[in-house]
Structure formats: structure tokens, C-alpha cells
Tab-separated table of C-alpha atoms in Angstrom:
chain	number	residue	atom	x	y	z
A	1	MET	CA	58.083	102.343	152.689
A	2	HIS	CA	56.581	98.856	152.915
A	3	GLU	CA	56.712	97.034	156.206
A	4	PRO	CA	58.689	93.760	156.266
A	5	MET	CA	56.655	90.749	155.163
A	6	ALA	CA	56.994	88.941	158.515
A	7	GLU	CA	55.574	91.959	160.348
A	8	ARG	CA	52.803	92.323	157.781
A	9	ILE	CA	51.828	88.667	158.201
A	10	ARG	CA	51.905	88.915	162.009
A	11	ARG	CA	49.677	92.004	161.974
A	12	ARG	CA	47.229	90.374	159.529
A	13	ALA	CA	47.083	87.202	161.653
A	14	GLU	CA	46.131	89.317	164.679
A	15	HIS	CA	43.233	90.889	162.781
A	16	LEU	CA	41.519	88.049	160.924
A	17	LEU	CA	37.984	88.824	159.805
A	18	PRO	CA	35.155	86.903	161.512
A	19	GLU	CA	34.640	84.690	158.459
A	20	GLU	CA	38.382	83.962	158.343
A	21	GLN	CA	38.320	83.038	162.024
A	22	ALA	CA	35.258	80.840	161.438
A	23	ALA	CA	37.151	78.912	158.757
A	24	GLY	CA	39.508	77.863	161.527
A	25	SER	CA	43.229	77.363	161.340
A	26	ASP	CA	45.903	75.710	163.431
A	27	ASP	CA	48.368	78.293	162.125
A	28	THR	CA	46.892	81.790	161.861
A	29	GLU	CA	50.149	83.219	160.502
A	30	LYS	CA	50.138	80.696	157.660
A	31	GLN	CA	46.477	81.563	157.021
A	32	ALA	CA	47.343	85.284	157.010
A	33	ALA	CA	50.267	84.695	154.641
A	34	SER	CA	47.924	82.931	152.225
A	35	ILE	CA	45.367	85.734	152.444
A	36	LEU	CA	48.037	88.368	151.804
A	37	ALA	CA	49.526	86.411	148.880
A	38	ASP	CA	46.085	86.216	147.263
A	39	SER	CA	45.502	89.915	147.885
A	40	ASP	CA	48.889	90.864	146.424
A	41	ALA	CA	48.269	88.718	143.341
A	42	ARG	CA	44.896	90.398	142.772
A	43	GLU	CA	46.493	93.847	143.042
A	44	GLU	CA	49.201	92.936	140.533
A	45	TYR	CA	46.731	91.544	138.002
A	46	ALA	CA	45.726	94.536	135.892
A	47	GLU	CA	42.724	92.898	134.187
A	48	SER	CA	39.513	93.427	136.095
A	49	SER	CA	37.091	90.607	136.780
A	50	PRO	CA	34.795	89.907	133.817
A	51	ASP	CA	31.703	90.844	135.803
A	52	LEU	CA	33.322	94.144	136.833
A	53	ARG	CA	34.705	95.063	133.430
A	54	ILE	CA	33.823	98.487	132.112
A	55	ASP	CA	33.916	98.979	128.374
A	56	HIS	CA	34.875	102.420	127.182
A	57	ARG	CA	33.406	103.093	123.764
A	58	THR	CA	33.127	106.091	121.556
A	59	SER	CA	29.885	107.262	119.974
A	60	GLU	CA	31.095	105.782	116.675
A	61	GLU	CA	31.068	102.327	118.232
A	62	THR	CA	27.428	102.372	119.293
A	63	VAL	CA	24.502	100.915	117.357
A	64	ASP	CA	22.455	103.059	115.007
A	65	PRO	CA	19.229	104.424	116.558
């Protein structure tokens, strides 16, 4: 079961990464909420990044030797 969003945000705000802390924020919970929203959106998006895309081809789709 998923933890409630408010608890998830609070826990994430308590454990910001060093680079997230270095960015600075007057509201760490708002910063954590933004980080989690971005993370959730990336998980929902099924298409991989273009530079990480893996093409699956059959031998019939390759070039002739």
C-alpha cells in the first residue's frame, strides 16, 4: 500500500540529496513535492529517453553483409 502523499513529501524533504540541498529552498517540503511530482511523471511515461532507447530488431531487419 502506498503511503499518503503528505507523509511521502515530508520524508523526502527530510532526505534531500546534497545537490538538492545546495540548490537551496525556503520551503523544503515544496521542493520535495516538486521532485516527487517529476519522479512520478517519469515513471508514468512509458517511452524511454531517446538516448536510452533500445531497438529490438530481428535478423531480417539487419543490413546485408
